[in-house]
Structure formats: C-alpha cells, structure tokens
mmCIF file of C-alpha atoms and ligand atoms in Angstrom:
data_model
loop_
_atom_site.group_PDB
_atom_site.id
_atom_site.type_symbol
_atom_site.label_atom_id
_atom_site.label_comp_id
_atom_site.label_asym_id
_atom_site.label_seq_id
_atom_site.Cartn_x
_atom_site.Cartn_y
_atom_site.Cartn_z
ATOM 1 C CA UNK A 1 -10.494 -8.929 -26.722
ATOM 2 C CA UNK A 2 -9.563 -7.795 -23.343
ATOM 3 C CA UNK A 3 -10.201 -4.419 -22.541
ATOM 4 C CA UNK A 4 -7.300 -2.570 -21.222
ATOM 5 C CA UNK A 5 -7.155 -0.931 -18.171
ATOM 6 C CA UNK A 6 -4.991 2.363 -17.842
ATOM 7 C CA UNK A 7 -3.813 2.543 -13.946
ATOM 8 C CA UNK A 8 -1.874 5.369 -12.592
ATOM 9 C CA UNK A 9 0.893 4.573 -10.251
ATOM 10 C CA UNK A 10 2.124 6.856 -7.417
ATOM 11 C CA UNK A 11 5.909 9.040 -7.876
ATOM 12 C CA UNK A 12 7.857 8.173 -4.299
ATOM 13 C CA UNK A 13 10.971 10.104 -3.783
ATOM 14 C CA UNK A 14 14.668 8.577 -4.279
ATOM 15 C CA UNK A 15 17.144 7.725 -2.194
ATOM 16 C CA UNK A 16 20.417 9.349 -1.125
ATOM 17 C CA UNK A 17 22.342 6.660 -3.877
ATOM 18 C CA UNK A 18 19.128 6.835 -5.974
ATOM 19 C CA UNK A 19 17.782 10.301 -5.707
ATOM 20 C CA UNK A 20 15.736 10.379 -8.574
ATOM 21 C CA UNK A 21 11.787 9.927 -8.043
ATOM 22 C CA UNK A 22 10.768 6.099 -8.515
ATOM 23 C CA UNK A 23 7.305 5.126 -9.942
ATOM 24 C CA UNK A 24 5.229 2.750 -7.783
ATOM 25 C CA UNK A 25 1.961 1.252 -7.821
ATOM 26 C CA UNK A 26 0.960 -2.022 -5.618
ATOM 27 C CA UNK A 27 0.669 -5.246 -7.758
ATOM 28 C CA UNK A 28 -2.832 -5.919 -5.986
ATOM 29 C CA UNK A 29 -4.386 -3.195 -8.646
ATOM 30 C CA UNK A 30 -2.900 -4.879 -11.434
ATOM 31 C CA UNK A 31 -4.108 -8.324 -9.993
ATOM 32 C CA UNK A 32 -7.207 -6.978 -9.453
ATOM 33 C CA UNK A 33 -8.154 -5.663 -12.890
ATOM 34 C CA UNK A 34 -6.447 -9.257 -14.392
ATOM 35 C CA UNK A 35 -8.761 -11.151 -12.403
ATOM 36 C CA UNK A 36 -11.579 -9.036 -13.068
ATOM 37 C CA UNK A 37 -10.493 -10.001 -16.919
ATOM 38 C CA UNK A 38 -9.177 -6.939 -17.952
ATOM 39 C CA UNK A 39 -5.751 -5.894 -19.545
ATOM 40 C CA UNK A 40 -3.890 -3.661 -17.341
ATOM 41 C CA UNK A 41 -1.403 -1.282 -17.912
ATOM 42 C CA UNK A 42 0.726 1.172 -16.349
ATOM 43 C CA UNK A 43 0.395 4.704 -17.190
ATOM 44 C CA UNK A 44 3.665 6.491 -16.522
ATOM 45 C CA UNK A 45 3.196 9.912 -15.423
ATOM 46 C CA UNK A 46 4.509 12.528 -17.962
ATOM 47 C CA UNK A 47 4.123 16.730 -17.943
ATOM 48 C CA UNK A 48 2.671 16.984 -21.143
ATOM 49 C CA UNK A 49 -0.378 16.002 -22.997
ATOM 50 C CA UNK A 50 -1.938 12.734 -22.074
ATOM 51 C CA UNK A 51 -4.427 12.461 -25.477
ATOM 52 C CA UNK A 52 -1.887 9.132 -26.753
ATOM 53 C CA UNK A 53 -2.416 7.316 -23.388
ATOM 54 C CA UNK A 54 -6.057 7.631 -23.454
ATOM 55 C CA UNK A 55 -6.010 6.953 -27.021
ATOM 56 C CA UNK A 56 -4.642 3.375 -25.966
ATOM 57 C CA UNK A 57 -6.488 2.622 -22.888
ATOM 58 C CA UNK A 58 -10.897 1.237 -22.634
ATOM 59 C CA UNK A 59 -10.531 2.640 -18.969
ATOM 60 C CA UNK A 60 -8.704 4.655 -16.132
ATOM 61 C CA UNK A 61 -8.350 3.605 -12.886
ATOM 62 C CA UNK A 62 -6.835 6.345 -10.334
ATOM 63 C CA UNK A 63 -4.816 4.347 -7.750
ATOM 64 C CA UNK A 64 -4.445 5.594 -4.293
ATOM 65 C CA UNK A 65 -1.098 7.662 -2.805
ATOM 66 C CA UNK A 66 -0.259 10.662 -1.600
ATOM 67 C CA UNK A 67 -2.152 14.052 -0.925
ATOM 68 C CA UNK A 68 -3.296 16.751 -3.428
ATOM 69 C CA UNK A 69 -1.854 20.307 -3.383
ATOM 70 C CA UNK A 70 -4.214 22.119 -1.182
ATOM 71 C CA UNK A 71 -4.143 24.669 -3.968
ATOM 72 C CA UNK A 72 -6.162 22.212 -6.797
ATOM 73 C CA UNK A 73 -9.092 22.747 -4.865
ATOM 74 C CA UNK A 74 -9.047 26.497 -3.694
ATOM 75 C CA UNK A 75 -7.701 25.769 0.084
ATOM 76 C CA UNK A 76 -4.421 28.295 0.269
ATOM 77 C CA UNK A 77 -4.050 26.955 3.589
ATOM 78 C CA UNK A 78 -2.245 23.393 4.267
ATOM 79 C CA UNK A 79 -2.936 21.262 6.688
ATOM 80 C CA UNK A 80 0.488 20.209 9.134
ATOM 81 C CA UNK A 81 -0.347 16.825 8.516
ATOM 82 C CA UNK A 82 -0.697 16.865 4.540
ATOM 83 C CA UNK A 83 1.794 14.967 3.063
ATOM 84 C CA UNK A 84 3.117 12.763 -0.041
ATOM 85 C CA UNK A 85 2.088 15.811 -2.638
ATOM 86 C CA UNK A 86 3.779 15.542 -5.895
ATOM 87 C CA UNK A 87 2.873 17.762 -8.674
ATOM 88 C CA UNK A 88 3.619 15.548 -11.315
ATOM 89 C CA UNK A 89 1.013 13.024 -10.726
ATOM 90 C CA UNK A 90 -1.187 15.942 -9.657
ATOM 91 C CA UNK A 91 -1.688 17.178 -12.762
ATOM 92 C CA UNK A 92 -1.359 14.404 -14.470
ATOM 93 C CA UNK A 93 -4.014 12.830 -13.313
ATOM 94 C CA UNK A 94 -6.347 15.639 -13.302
ATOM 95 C CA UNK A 95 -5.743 16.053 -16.984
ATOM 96 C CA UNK A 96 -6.622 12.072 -17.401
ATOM 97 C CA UNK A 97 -9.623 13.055 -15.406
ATOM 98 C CA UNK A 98 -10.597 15.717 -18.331
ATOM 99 C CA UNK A 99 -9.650 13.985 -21.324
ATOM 100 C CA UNK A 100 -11.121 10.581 -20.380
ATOM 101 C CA UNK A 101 -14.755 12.564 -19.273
ATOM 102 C CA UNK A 102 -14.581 13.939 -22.775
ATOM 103 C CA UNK A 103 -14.069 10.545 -24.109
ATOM 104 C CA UNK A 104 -16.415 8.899 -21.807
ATOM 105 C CA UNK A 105 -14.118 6.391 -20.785
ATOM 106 C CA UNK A 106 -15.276 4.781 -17.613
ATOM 107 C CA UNK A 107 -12.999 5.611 -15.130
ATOM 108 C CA UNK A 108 -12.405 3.989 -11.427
ATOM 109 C CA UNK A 109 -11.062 5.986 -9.235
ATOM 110 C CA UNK A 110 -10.201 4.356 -5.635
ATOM 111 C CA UNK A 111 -8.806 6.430 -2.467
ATOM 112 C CA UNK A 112 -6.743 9.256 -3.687
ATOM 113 C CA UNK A 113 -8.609 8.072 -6.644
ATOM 114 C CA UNK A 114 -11.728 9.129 -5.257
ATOM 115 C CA UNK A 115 -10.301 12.365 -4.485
ATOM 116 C CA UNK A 116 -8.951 13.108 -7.808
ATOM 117 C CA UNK A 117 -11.792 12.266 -9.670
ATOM 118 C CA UNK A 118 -13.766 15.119 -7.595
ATOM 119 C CA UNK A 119 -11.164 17.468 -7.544
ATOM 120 C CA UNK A 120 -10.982 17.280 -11.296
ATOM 121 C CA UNK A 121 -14.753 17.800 -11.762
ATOM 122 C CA UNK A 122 -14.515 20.691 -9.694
ATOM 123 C CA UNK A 123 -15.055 19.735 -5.964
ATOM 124 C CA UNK A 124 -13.316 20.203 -2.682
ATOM 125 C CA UNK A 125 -11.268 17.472 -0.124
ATOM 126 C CA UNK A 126 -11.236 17.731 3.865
ATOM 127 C CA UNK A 127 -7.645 18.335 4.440
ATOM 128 C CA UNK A 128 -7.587 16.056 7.815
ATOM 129 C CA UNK A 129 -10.437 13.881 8.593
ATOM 130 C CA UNK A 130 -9.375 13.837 12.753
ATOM 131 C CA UNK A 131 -8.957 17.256 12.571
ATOM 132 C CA UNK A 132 -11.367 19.158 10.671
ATOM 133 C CA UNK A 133 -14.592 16.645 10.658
ATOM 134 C CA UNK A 134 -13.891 14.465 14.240
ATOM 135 C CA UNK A 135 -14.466 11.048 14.206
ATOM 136 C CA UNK A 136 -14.693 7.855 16.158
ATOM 137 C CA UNK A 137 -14.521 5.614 13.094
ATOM 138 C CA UNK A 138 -10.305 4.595 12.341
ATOM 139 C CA UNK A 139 -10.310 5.818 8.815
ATOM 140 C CA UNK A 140 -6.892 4.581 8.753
ATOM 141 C CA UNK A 141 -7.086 1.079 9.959
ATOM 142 C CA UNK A 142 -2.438 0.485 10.284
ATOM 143 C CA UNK A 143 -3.139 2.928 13.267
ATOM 144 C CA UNK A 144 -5.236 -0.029 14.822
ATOM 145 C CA UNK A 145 -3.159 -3.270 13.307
ATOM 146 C CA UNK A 146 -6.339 -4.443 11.677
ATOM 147 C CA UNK A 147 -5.200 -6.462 8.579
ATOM 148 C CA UNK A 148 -5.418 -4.320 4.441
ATOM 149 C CA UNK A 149 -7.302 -7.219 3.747
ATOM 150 C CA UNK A 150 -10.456 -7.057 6.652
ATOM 151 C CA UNK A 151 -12.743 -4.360 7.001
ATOM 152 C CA UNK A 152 -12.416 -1.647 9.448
ATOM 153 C CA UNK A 153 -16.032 0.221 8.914
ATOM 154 C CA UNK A 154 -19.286 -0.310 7.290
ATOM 155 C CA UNK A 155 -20.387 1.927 4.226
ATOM 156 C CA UNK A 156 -23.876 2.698 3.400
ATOM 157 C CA UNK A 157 -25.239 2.945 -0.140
ATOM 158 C CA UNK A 158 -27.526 4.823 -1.640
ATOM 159 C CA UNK A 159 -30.400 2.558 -2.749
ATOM 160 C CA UNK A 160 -30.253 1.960 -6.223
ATOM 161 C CA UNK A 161 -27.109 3.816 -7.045
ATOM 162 C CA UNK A 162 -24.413 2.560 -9.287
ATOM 163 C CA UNK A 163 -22.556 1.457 -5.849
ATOM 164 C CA UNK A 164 -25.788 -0.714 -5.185
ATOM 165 C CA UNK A 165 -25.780 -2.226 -8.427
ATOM 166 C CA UNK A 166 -22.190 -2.915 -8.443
ATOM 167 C CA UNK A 167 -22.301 -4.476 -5.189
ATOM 168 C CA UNK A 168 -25.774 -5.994 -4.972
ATOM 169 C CA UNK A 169 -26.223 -4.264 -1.686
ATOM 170 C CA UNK A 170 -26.773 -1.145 0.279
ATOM 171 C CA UNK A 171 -24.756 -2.423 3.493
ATOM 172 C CA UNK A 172 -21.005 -2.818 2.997
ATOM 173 C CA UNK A 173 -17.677 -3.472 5.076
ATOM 174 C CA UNK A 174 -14.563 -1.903 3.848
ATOM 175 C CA UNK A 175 -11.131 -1.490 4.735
ATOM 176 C CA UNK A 176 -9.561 2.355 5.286
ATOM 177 C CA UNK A 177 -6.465 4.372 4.642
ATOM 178 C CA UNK A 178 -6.676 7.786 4.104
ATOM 179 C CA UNK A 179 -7.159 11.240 6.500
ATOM 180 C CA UNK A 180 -8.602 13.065 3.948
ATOM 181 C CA UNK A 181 -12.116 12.981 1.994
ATOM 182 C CA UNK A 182 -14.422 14.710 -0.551
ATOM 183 C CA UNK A 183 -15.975 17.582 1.661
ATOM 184 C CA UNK A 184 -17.745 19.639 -1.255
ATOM 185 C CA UNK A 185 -18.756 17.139 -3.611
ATOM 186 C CA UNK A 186 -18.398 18.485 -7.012
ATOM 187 C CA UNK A 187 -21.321 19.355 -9.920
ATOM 188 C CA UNK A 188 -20.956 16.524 -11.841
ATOM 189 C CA UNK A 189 -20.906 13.622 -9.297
ATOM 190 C CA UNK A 190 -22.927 12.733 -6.686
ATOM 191 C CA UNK A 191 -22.321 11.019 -3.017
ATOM 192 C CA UNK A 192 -23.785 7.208 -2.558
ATOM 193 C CA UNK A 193 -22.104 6.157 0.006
ATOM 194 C CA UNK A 194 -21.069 7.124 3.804
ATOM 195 C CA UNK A 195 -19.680 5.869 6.682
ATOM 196 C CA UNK A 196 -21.786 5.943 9.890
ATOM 197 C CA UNK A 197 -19.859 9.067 10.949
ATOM 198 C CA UNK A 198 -20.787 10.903 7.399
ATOM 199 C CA UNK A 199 -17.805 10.578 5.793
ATOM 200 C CA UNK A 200 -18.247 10.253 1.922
ATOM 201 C CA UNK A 201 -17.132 6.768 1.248
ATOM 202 C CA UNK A 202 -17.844 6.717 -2.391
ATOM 203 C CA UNK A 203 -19.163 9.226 -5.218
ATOM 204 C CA UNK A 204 -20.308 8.872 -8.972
ATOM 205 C CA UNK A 205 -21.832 10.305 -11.875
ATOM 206 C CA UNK A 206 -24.751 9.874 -13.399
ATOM 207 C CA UNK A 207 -24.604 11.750 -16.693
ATOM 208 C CA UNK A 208 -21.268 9.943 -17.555
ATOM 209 C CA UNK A 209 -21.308 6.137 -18.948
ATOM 210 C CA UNK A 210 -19.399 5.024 -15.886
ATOM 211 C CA UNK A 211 -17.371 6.354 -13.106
ATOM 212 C CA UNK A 212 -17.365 5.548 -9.813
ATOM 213 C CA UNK A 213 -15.088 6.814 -7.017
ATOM 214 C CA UNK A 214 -14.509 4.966 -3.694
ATOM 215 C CA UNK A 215 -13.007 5.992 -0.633
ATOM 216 C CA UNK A 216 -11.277 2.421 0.252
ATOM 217 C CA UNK A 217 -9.407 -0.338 -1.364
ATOM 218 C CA UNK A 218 -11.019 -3.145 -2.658
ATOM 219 C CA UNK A 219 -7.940 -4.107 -4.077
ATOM 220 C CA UNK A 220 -6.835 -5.333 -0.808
ATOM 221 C CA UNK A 221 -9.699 -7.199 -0.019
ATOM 222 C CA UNK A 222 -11.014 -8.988 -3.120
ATOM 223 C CA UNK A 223 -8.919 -12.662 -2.576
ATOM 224 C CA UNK A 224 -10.466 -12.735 0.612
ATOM 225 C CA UNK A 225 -13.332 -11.094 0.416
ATOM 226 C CA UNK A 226 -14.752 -11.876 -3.556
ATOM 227 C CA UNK A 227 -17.096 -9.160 -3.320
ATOM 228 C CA UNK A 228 -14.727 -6.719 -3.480
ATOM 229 C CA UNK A 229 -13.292 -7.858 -6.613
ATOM 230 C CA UNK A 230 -16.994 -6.298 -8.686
ATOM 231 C CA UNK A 231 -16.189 -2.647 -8.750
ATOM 232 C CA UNK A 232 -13.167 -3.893 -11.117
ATOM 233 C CA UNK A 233 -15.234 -6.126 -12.446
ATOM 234 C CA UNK A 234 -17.953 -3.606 -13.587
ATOM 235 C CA UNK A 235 -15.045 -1.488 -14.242
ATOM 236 C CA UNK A 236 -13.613 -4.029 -16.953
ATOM 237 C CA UNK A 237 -17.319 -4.283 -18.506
ATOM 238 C CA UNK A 238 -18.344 -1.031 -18.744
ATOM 239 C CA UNK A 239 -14.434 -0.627 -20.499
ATOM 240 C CA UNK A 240 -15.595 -3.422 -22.841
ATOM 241 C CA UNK A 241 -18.780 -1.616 -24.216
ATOM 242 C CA UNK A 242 -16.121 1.439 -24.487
ATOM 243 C CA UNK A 243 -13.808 -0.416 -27.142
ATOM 244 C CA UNK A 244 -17.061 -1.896 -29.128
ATOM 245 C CA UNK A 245 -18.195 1.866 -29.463
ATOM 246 C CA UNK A 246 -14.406 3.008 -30.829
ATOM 247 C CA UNK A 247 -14.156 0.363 -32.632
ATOM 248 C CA UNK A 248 -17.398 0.198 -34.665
ATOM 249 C CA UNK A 249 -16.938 3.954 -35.099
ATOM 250 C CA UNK A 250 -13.214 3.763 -36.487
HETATM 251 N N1 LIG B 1 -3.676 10.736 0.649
HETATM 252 C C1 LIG B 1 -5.108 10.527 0.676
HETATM 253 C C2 LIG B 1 -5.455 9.224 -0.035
HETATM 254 C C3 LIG B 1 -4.950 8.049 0.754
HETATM 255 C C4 LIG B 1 -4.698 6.821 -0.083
HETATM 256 O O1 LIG B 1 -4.822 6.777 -1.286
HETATM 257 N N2 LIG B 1 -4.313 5.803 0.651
HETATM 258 C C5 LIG B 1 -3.761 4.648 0.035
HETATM 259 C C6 LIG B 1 -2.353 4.484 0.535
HETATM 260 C C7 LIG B 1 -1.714 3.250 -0.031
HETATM 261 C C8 LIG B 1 -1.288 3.518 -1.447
HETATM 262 O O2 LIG B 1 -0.314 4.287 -1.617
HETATM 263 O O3 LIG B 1 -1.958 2.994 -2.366
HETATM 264 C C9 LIG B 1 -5.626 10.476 2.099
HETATM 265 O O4 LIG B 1 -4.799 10.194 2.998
HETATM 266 O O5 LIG B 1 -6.833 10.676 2.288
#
C-alpha cells in the first residue's frame, strides 16, 4: 500500500470580489511525491489540534511560501523586506512539526520547509540573505531569468550525511528561491549542506528516523533533472517503514 504523504499548502490572500484567503500549493509537489510512489494529500491548514491529520498521514512534507513571523524565532525586529507571513500556516505547521517528531514520522521539509522544520526544533532564520549575510550567489534565481527547472548554485554535502546518501553525492546543483535561511541551526538538527557562500542549503537530524530539510526545490527540477526526484523518493520509503511499524503495532 502506498504510503501517504501529508503536504502543507501555502494561505494567499483574496481578492477584492473574493476576499477570503485561498489555499494553494503547486501541483509539482503533489507530482513529485506520486512519482516518487507515494499517496499525497493535502493538509488544509486549521487553528486547532492537528493529532487527526497526523493520525492519517506515513509522512509530512512542508512546502515552500511565505515568511515566518520574526517573532517564532525570538527576532522582535522585522526585516522591510519580510513578507507573505500568515499566522495560520505558521502555527500550523509548527505544531505538525511537534506532533509528527513525537510520532517519528519522517518529515520533508523543502524551502520555507526547511525553515519551519528548524524553527520548530528551536532554531533561528536570517531575516534577508542580501542584507544581513552578503552574497554573490542569486539565491533567488526569477531575479536572473534562469529557468525553476535549472540550477542556479552548487550545494556541498557533508560526506556521508543523510543528504549524501539520498543523493549519492557530495557535489550538487540546485535551483533557488528564497532571501531568507537557517542562521542558528537548532539542537536537534544538524547542517549538511552549503552553498559556496555558506549559506545552509540543507539540515537534518540524526536522532530522528528521517527528516531532512532543504533549502531549494527539487520539485521543480526532478522531470528534468531525475536526480532531484530521490529526496521524495527516500521520503516515500522511509514513510513506508513508518506505516509497517503502526500497523504491526495496532
Ligand atoms: N519565504 C522564505 C521561503 C521561500 C520559499 O519557500 N520559496 C518558494 C516560493 C515558491 C512557493 O511558494 O512554493 C524565503 O524567502 O526564504
């Protein structure tokens, strides 16, 4: 049986005949986790607890978006160009975060994704990337045209990390869209990847069963670049040894 996948969309605002908040989430992640041969579903964000979603799902994966409430991570100061916060998903993501470490579901997160997950366990972001760290590397690749589905920068893994193993190797080219990053990286996870400029690309840790956190969006780039389409796949495995262990203790 398929594992299933829980994936958390983004909340975009309305419009002046719509004005209530829409949910969104880019087919690519749910054509990513089917072709990986998962089951994926969408988890609607609700204020309230999230125990019956996580009692359904063999895996999270935290889709990319907006930026977090300075605030989450102890920064009472907000950068000019923070944008796309909504508190909604905000929390309820963090509390996915929670519930599914408890559970030991193996969780994926990818962009804001990445910056959830460390958040949640405790960590810190860089508000502005340009700004506050300085960089020649275009972390967000639509400034320079270059296409969702190419690379903009290389990543380096740590050697013999769960990004190794996923990918098979410690040199990798990945596509960018964010400003922001993990700057304090929290207790439970640890950094194994960078760009050349130091960002932190990607993050896991090792005393959960799986969870991985990466800074760009393979999403985008597995059709034409099949590498990219492992992380879901080890996502979707590591989900399937999740549902044997439920089941055979139900
Ligand atoms: N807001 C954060 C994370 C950026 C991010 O997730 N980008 C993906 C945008 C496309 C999408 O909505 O999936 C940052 O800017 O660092």
């Amino acid at each position: 049986m398929k594992p299933i996948i829980g994936i958390t969309p983004s909340m975009v605002p309305g419009t002046e005949d719509r004005p209530g908040r829409r949910i969104s989430l880019a087919a690519d992640y749910v054509q990513a986790v089917a072709a990986a041969g998962g089951t994926p579903i969408v988890l609607a964000p609700v204020d309230g607890p999230v125990d019956r979603l996580l009692d359904v799902i063999d895996g999270l994966l935290l889709s990319g978006g907006g930026d977090i409430r300075p605030d989450r991570f102890g920064d009472r100061d907000v950068h000019p160009t923070v944008d796309g916060i909504d508190d909604l998903r905000d929390t309820f993501e963090l509390a996915l975060v929670d519930g599914a470490m408890r559970r030991g579901l193996p969780i994926l997160g990818i962009c804001r994704g990445c910056q959830v997950l460390n958040v949640a366990l405790g960590g810190t972001l860089i508000q502005d990337i340009p700004d506050q760290h300085g960089t020649t590397i275009a972390h967000r690749q639509s400034d320079q045209k270059i296409p969702a589905s190419e690379p903009s920068h290389p990543v380096t893994a740590e050697p013999g990390s769960l990004l190794d193993t996923v990918y098979g190797t410690t040199e990798l080219q990945v596509n960018s869209f964010h400003h922001q990053s993990v700057r304090d990286i929290a207790p439970r996870l640890q950094v194994v990847g960078r760009a050349p400029d130091g960002i932190i690309e990607a993050v896991w840790c090792p005393d959960a069963a799986w969870v991985l956190g990466l800074q760009w969006h393979p999403e985008l780039m597995f059709q034409a670049h099949p590498e990219h389409l492992r992380p879901f796949q080890a996502l979707v495995a590591a989900a399937s040894v999740a549902r044997r262990a439920t089941a055979a203790a139900d």
